[in-house]
Amino acid sequence: MANESVIRALKTKSNSLNLSSRKITHLPEVFAKLPWIAVLKLNNNYLSSLPSELMCLQKLTELNLGNNVLEEIPPVLKHLCCLNKLYLYGNKISHLSPEVLEGLPNLELLNLNHNRIKVIPAEIKKLCSLKSISVTDNHLQQIPAELGLMKSLTEINFTNNKLTQIPQQLYNLSQLRKLYLARNNLTELPEGLGWKNLKILDVAGNFLSVFPVGFQFLRLDELFFEGNCLVPFTLMESIQEKEVLALKELSARLILQENTNSFSVVSRALPMYPDLQDMLSHWGQCGLCSQPFLTTWLECVQFINTKKHMGMKSSQSVPVRVLLCSYDCFNRDDHQYYGLARL
């Protein structure tokens, strides 16, 4: 039956060949005579490897190998430089060959769902055109920082893995619109949110207790966070006496303020002291009065409304980490902060 379809493709020179669900265990060598094929569907078969003749398909842009018995990405794929979409879901793949990844510069979609993958190699960055990567229902324990170098990514789906953290570098993905991290083992999201275009975030079924500083400034359309260990919505009053700022902290605040003025003596002098400049680069900003400070004086939680503060259609209360510069700000009558985390 498969041979008949191949023969028909030879006669008609169709650019699409569908051999899905044919109980195929191996591909015939005649594929070397089909160089014009652009779309090839081999899903739902019993393929454990692909023949070298497949490298003749230099116009192939879409290849579906889903639901077969592959244990690795077939090496021959590294020769298909025009490949745009690659589906490898439902196989037995546990290892991603760096060599194959380096040979697919035009790949935009990679689907590796329902496999046995534990590690994504750093060479994933070689997929410089990749827009969508999906590795759901695998055994991933970490995400390579190199993923943050893939500026074209708009969608990432790592649902149902064993991730405990995500790298800070993912915030470099300014074009990212959809991020799915549900059902992992995440305990926190890194500080410094930079997803300006993110519209969908799914972190349901993890172990998050609070969202990072500045989370409320994201402009999401959808947020899923049920099934986490969020801090309780319980008001905690500060009973501490007003702190007296140390002289070095007062000096640091003055320097931080002066450094914003490019004409000031401080701003011109700091480049000559790289160690001091590095220390001052870790300054924080009070979540209430917006004043800069060097030492974290107060860390607390504020519950924000997703509809009011983030412009979402749904109204939910989300705990967001907030840094304050003093107890004066914490005890302001016009603001209520909850769940005091650290002094």
Short mmCIF file of C-alpha atoms in Angstrom, two decimals:
data_model
loop_
_atom_site.label_atom_id
_atom_site.label_comp_id
_atom_site.label_asym_id
_atom_site.label_seq_id
_atom_site.Cartn_x
_atom_site.Cartn_y
_atom_site.Cartn_z
CA MET A 1 0.00 0.00 0.00
CA ALA A 2 2.87 2.35 0.83
CA ASN A 3 4.65 1.47 -2.42
CA GLU A 4 1.50 2.30 -4.38
CA SER A 5 1.41 5.77 -2.84
CA VAL A 6 5.08 6.29 -3.67
CA ILE A 7 4.54 5.16 -7.26
CA ARG A 8 1.57 7.53 -7.56
CA ALA A 9 3.76 10.37 -6.26
CA LEU A 10 6.36 9.52 -8.90
CA LYS A 11 3.78 9.74 -11.66
CA THR A 12 1.98 12.88 -10.50
CA LYS A 13 4.98 14.67 -8.98
CA SER A 14 2.80 15.82 -6.12
CA ASN A 15 4.69 17.91 -3.55
CA SER A 16 2.89 16.14 -0.67
CA LEU A 17 3.05 12.46 0.29
CA ASN A 18 0.91 10.98 3.09
CA LEU A 19 2.03 7.57 4.36
CA SER A 20 0.56 7.82 7.85
CA SER A 21 -1.06 4.78 9.51
CA ARG A 22 0.25 2.24 6.96
CA LYS A 23 2.01 -0.10 9.43
CA ILE A 24 5.33 0.76 7.78
CA THR A 25 8.48 -0.61 9.43
CA HIS A 26 11.01 0.74 6.92
CA LEU A 27 11.02 3.12 3.94
CA PRO A 28 11.83 2.00 0.40
CA GLU A 29 14.98 3.26 -1.36
CA VAL A 30 12.81 4.78 -4.09
CA PHE A 31 12.56 7.95 -1.96
CA ALA A 32 15.78 9.06 -3.66
CA LYS A 33 13.67 9.61 -6.78
CA LEU A 34 11.27 12.08 -5.09
CA PRO A 35 13.39 15.24 -4.69
CA TRP A 36 10.40 17.56 -5.21
CA ILE A 37 8.48 16.38 -2.11
CA ALA A 38 7.81 19.28 0.31
CA VAL A 39 5.47 17.64 2.83
CA LEU A 40 5.97 14.07 4.06
CA LYS A 41 3.71 12.43 6.64
CA LEU A 42 5.01 9.19 8.18
CA ASN A 43 3.20 9.35 11.50
CA ASN A 44 1.43 6.41 13.16
CA ASN A 45 3.73 3.70 11.82
CA TYR A 46 6.48 1.44 13.22
CA LEU A 47 9.59 3.23 12.00
CA SER A 48 12.71 2.86 14.13
CA SER A 49 15.07 4.57 11.66
CA LEU A 50 15.17 6.43 8.35
CA PRO A 51 17.28 5.52 5.29
CA SER A 52 20.10 7.73 4.04
CA GLU A 53 18.19 8.12 0.75
CA LEU A 54 15.95 10.59 2.53
CA MET A 55 18.69 13.21 2.27
CA CYS A 56 17.71 13.60 -1.39
CA LEU A 57 14.53 15.38 -0.30
CA GLN A 58 16.19 18.80 -0.36
CA LYS A 59 12.89 20.63 -0.84
CA LEU A 60 11.25 19.03 2.20
CA THR A 61 9.75 21.68 4.51
CA GLU A 62 7.45 19.57 6.73
CA LEU A 63 8.09 16.11 8.16
CA ASN A 64 5.77 14.25 10.52
CA LEU A 65 7.31 11.26 12.31
CA GLY A 66 4.92 11.24 15.24
CA ASN A 67 3.84 8.00 16.93
CA ASN A 68 6.60 5.72 15.69
CA VAL A 69 9.30 3.81 17.64
CA LEU A 70 12.29 6.09 17.12
CA GLU A 71 14.85 6.15 19.95
CA GLU A 72 16.75 9.13 18.58
CA ILE A 73 16.30 11.88 16.03
CA PRO A 74 17.31 10.17 12.77
CA PRO A 75 20.82 11.41 11.76
CA VAL A 76 19.77 11.83 8.13
CA LEU A 77 17.63 14.82 9.12
CA LYS A 78 20.73 17.01 9.54
CA HIS A 79 20.95 17.08 5.73
CA LEU A 80 17.45 18.53 5.30
CA CYS A 81 18.42 22.18 5.61
CA CYS A 82 15.07 23.45 4.23
CA LEU A 83 13.02 21.67 6.89
CA ASN A 84 10.57 24.10 8.50
CA LYS A 85 8.34 21.88 10.65
CA LEU A 86 9.39 18.68 12.41
CA TYR A 87 7.00 16.48 14.41
CA LEU A 88 8.56 13.73 16.56
CA TYR A 89 5.87 13.30 19.22
CA GLY A 90 4.98 9.88 20.67
CA ASN A 91 8.32 8.12 20.12
CA LYS A 92 10.94 6.72 22.51
CA ILE A 93 13.51 9.47 22.09
CA SER A 94 15.73 10.02 25.13
CA HIS A 95 18.65 11.86 23.54
CA LEU A 96 18.81 14.88 21.25
CA SER A 97 21.83 14.74 18.96
CA PRO A 98 23.65 18.10 18.83
CA GLU A 99 24.83 17.27 15.28
CA VAL A 100 21.27 16.98 13.99
CA LEU A 101 20.21 20.24 15.65
CA GLU A 102 23.12 22.07 14.03
CA GLY A 103 21.90 21.01 10.57
CA LEU A 104 18.43 22.54 10.77
CA PRO A 105 18.93 26.33 10.52
CA ASN A 106 15.48 26.97 8.98
CA LEU A 107 13.41 24.94 11.43
CA GLU A 108 10.56 27.02 12.91
CA LEU A 109 8.50 24.35 14.71
CA LEU A 110 9.80 21.42 16.77
CA ASN A 111 7.37 19.02 18.48
CA LEU A 112 8.96 16.44 20.83
CA ASN A 113 5.93 15.73 23.02
CA HIS A 114 5.49 12.35 24.74
CA ASN A 115 9.07 11.08 24.64
CA ARG A 116 11.73 10.29 27.28
CA ILE A 117 13.95 13.37 26.99
CA LYS A 118 15.86 14.41 30.12
CA VAL A 119 18.21 17.04 28.70
CA ILE A 120 17.99 19.66 25.97
CA PRO A 121 21.57 20.26 24.79
CA ALA A 122 23.08 23.74 24.57
CA GLU A 123 23.28 23.26 20.79
CA ILE A 124 19.54 23.98 20.67
CA LYS A 125 20.65 27.59 20.05
CA LYS A 126 21.72 26.49 16.54
CA LEU A 127 18.01 26.38 15.63
CA CYS A 128 18.21 30.11 15.02
CA SER A 129 14.86 30.33 13.20
CA LEU A 130 12.85 28.35 15.75
CA LYS A 131 9.54 29.98 16.74
CA SER A 132 7.79 27.15 18.57
CA ILE A 133 9.21 24.34 20.71
CA SER A 134 7.05 21.81 22.54
CA VAL A 135 8.51 19.14 24.83
CA THR A 136 5.50 18.16 26.95
CA ASP A 137 5.25 14.89 28.88
CA ASN A 138 8.97 14.16 29.02
CA HIS A 139 11.53 13.96 31.85
CA LEU A 140 13.17 17.38 31.56
CA GLN A 141 14.95 18.46 34.75
CA GLN A 142 16.35 21.75 33.52
CA ILE A 143 16.15 24.25 30.69
CA PRO A 144 19.42 25.30 29.05
CA ALA A 145 20.27 28.98 29.42
CA GLU A 146 21.07 28.98 25.69
CA LEU A 147 17.34 28.92 25.00
CA GLY A 148 17.39 32.60 25.93
CA LEU A 149 19.54 33.30 22.85
CA MET A 150 16.80 32.15 20.46
CA LYS A 151 15.27 35.54 19.71
CA SER A 152 12.66 34.18 17.27
CA LEU A 153 10.84 32.05 19.86
CA THR A 154 7.18 32.97 20.30
CA GLU A 155 5.90 29.80 22.00
CA ILE A 156 7.44 27.40 24.56
CA ASN A 157 5.60 24.43 25.99
CA PHE A 158 7.34 22.39 28.74
CA THR A 159 4.16 21.13 30.42
CA ASN A 160 4.39 18.00 32.58
CA ASN A 161 8.11 17.61 33.15
CA LYS A 162 10.37 17.72 36.23
CA LEU A 163 11.64 21.29 36.06
CA THR A 164 12.60 22.91 39.38
CA GLN A 165 13.60 26.30 37.96
CA ILE A 166 13.78 28.30 34.76
CA PRO A 167 16.89 30.27 33.74
CA GLN A 168 16.92 34.04 34.02
CA GLN A 169 18.01 34.16 30.38
CA LEU A 170 14.49 33.26 29.22
CA TYR A 171 13.52 36.83 30.01
CA ASN A 172 15.62 37.85 26.99
CA LEU A 173 12.96 36.37 24.69
CA SER A 174 11.21 39.63 23.88
CA GLN A 175 9.01 38.02 21.19
CA LEU A 176 7.69 35.25 23.47
CA ARG A 177 3.87 35.24 23.51
CA LYS A 178 2.97 31.84 25.00
CA LEU A 179 4.75 30.04 27.84
CA TYR A 180 3.42 26.77 29.26
CA LEU A 181 5.13 25.43 32.40
CA ALA A 182 2.24 23.61 34.07
CA ARG A 183 2.74 20.47 36.15
CA ASN A 184 6.42 20.81 36.96
CA ASN A 185 8.26 21.30 40.28
CA LEU A 186 8.86 25.05 40.11
CA THR A 187 9.17 26.82 43.47
CA GLU A 188 9.79 30.30 42.09
CA LEU A 189 10.09 32.40 38.95
CA PRO A 190 13.33 34.41 38.63
CA GLU A 191 13.34 38.14 39.25
CA GLY A 192 13.57 40.65 36.43
CA LEU A 193 10.57 39.91 34.22
CA GLY A 194 11.22 40.98 30.65
CA TRP A 195 8.39 39.39 28.66
CA LYS A 196 6.91 42.53 27.13
CA ASN A 197 4.82 40.62 24.58
CA LEU A 198 3.80 37.61 26.69
CA LYS A 199 0.05 36.96 26.45
CA ILE A 200 -0.42 33.47 27.91
CA LEU A 201 1.37 32.13 31.01
CA ASP A 202 0.50 28.72 32.45
CA VAL A 203 2.26 27.77 35.70
CA ALA A 204 -0.55 25.67 37.18
CA GLY A 205 0.29 22.64 39.27
CA ASN A 206 3.69 23.75 40.57
CA PHE A 207 4.96 24.80 44.03
CA LEU A 208 4.97 28.58 43.64
CA SER A 209 4.26 30.63 46.75
CA VAL A 210 4.51 34.13 45.29
CA PHE A 211 5.11 35.83 41.95
CA PRO A 212 8.27 37.92 41.38
CA VAL A 213 8.71 41.67 41.72
CA GLY A 214 7.05 43.60 38.89
CA PHE A 215 4.82 40.72 37.81
CA GLN A 216 1.79 43.02 37.76
CA PHE A 217 3.30 44.99 34.87
CA LEU A 218 2.93 42.08 32.44
CA ARG A 219 0.06 42.51 30.00
CA LEU A 220 -1.31 38.97 29.91
CA ASP A 221 -4.52 37.81 28.26
CA GLU A 222 -4.56 34.51 30.16
CA LEU A 223 -2.93 33.39 33.41
CA PHE A 224 -3.23 29.88 34.87
CA PHE A 225 -1.80 29.34 38.36
CA GLU A 226 -4.22 27.01 40.16
CA GLY A 227 -2.75 24.11 42.13
CA ASN A 228 0.20 26.03 43.61
CA CYS A 229 1.13 26.73 47.24
CA LEU A 230 0.42 30.47 47.21
CA VAL A 231 0.83 32.43 50.44
CA PRO A 232 -2.46 32.92 52.31
CA PHE A 233 -4.44 36.14 51.95
CA THR A 234 -3.82 37.18 55.58
CA LEU A 235 -3.09 40.74 56.68
CA MET A 236 0.05 41.11 58.81
CA GLU A 237 0.71 44.39 60.59
CA SER A 238 4.25 45.63 61.18
CA ILE A 239 4.99 46.13 64.88
CA GLN A 240 8.65 47.05 64.36
CA GLU A 241 9.98 50.44 65.32
CA LYS A 242 10.98 52.79 62.55
CA GLU A 243 14.53 51.89 61.48
CA VAL A 244 17.37 54.37 61.52
CA LEU A 245 19.24 54.16 58.23
CA ALA A 246 22.98 53.61 58.49
CA LEU A 247 25.25 56.33 57.15
CA LYS A 248 26.51 54.08 54.33
CA GLU A 249 22.94 53.42 53.19
CA LEU A 250 22.14 57.13 53.15
CA SER A 251 25.35 57.71 51.17
CA ALA A 252 24.49 54.91 48.75
CA ARG A 253 21.04 56.37 48.12
CA LEU A 254 22.56 59.77 47.42
CA ILE A 255 25.07 58.24 44.99
CA LEU A 256 22.32 56.25 43.23
CA GLN A 257 20.29 59.41 42.77
CA GLU A 258 23.29 61.41 41.56
CA ASN A 259 24.23 58.65 39.12
CA THR A 260 21.01 59.24 37.18
CA ASN A 261 22.34 62.69 36.25
CA SER A 262 24.89 62.21 33.46
CA PHE A 263 26.45 65.63 34.24
CA SER A 264 27.06 65.00 37.94
CA VAL A 265 30.52 64.42 39.41
CA VAL A 266 29.40 61.00 40.67
CA SER A 267 28.20 59.86 37.25
CA ARG A 268 31.50 60.84 35.63
CA ALA A 269 33.66 59.31 38.36
CA LEU A 270 31.99 55.88 38.79
CA PRO A 271 33.41 54.33 35.54
CA MET A 272 36.87 54.63 37.13
CA TYR A 273 35.79 52.33 39.99
CA PRO A 274 34.40 49.13 38.36
CA ASP A 275 34.03 47.24 41.67
CA LEU A 276 31.99 50.05 43.17
CA GLN A 277 29.97 50.36 39.96
CA ASP A 278 29.22 46.63 40.06
CA MET A 279 28.06 46.82 43.69
CA LEU A 280 25.78 49.75 42.93
CA SER A 281 24.30 47.92 39.92
CA HIS A 282 22.40 45.67 42.36
CA TRP A 283 20.27 48.50 43.68
CA GLY A 284 16.57 48.05 44.30
CA GLN A 285 13.58 50.32 43.91
CA CYS A 286 10.89 50.76 46.52
CA GLY A 287 7.60 49.35 45.29
CA LEU A 288 5.71 52.27 46.85
CA CYS A 289 7.74 55.49 46.85
CA SER A 290 10.05 54.39 43.96
CA GLN A 291 13.13 55.61 45.86
CA PRO A 292 16.37 53.68 45.15
CA PHE A 293 18.10 51.73 47.90
CA LEU A 294 21.11 49.43 48.14
CA THR A 295 20.10 47.23 51.07
CA THR A 296 16.82 45.29 51.06
CA TRP A 297 15.10 46.61 54.17
CA LEU A 298 11.73 44.98 53.80
CA GLU A 299 10.37 42.19 51.63
CA CYS A 300 6.63 41.58 51.61
CA VAL A 301 3.70 40.50 49.49
CA GLN A 302 0.96 42.54 47.87
CA PHE A 303 -2.10 40.91 46.34
CA ILE A 304 -2.83 42.47 42.96
CA ASN A 305 -5.98 42.12 40.88
CA THR A 306 -5.26 40.70 37.40
CA LYS A 307 -8.08 42.73 35.84
CA LYS A 308 -7.30 46.04 37.53
CA HIS A 309 -3.48 45.96 37.44
CA MET A 310 -2.66 43.77 34.40
CA GLY A 311 -5.55 44.54 32.07
CA MET A 312 -6.74 40.92 31.89
CA LYS A 313 -10.36 40.02 31.27
CA SER A 314 -10.55 37.70 34.28
CA SER A 315 -10.38 39.00 37.84
CA GLN A 316 -8.07 37.02 40.15
CA SER A 317 -5.96 37.86 43.20
CA VAL A 318 -2.27 37.10 42.65
CA PRO A 319 0.45 37.45 45.33
CA VAL A 320 3.38 39.49 44.02
CA ARG A 321 6.71 40.04 45.76
CA VAL A 322 7.32 43.71 46.66
CA LEU A 323 10.48 45.36 47.99
CA LEU A 324 10.03 48.37 50.27
CA CYS A 325 12.67 50.80 51.49
CA SER A 326 11.28 51.44 54.97
CA TYR A 327 8.60 50.70 57.54
CA ASP A 328 7.15 54.12 56.75
CA CYS A 329 6.15 52.78 53.33
CA PHE A 330 4.94 49.48 54.79
CA ASN A 331 2.62 51.22 57.26
CA ARG A 332 1.19 53.80 54.85
CA ASP A 333 -2.58 54.03 55.41
CA ASP A 334 -3.37 54.06 51.70
CA HIS A 335 -1.65 50.71 51.00
CA GLN A 336 -2.04 47.27 52.53
CA TYR A 337 0.73 44.73 52.36
CA TYR A 338 0.38 41.12 53.36
CA GLY A 339 2.49 38.14 54.32
CA LEU A 340 5.64 39.84 55.62
CA ALA A 341 8.38 37.59 54.27
CA ARG A 342 11.71 38.90 55.59
CA LEU A 343 13.20 41.82 57.52
#
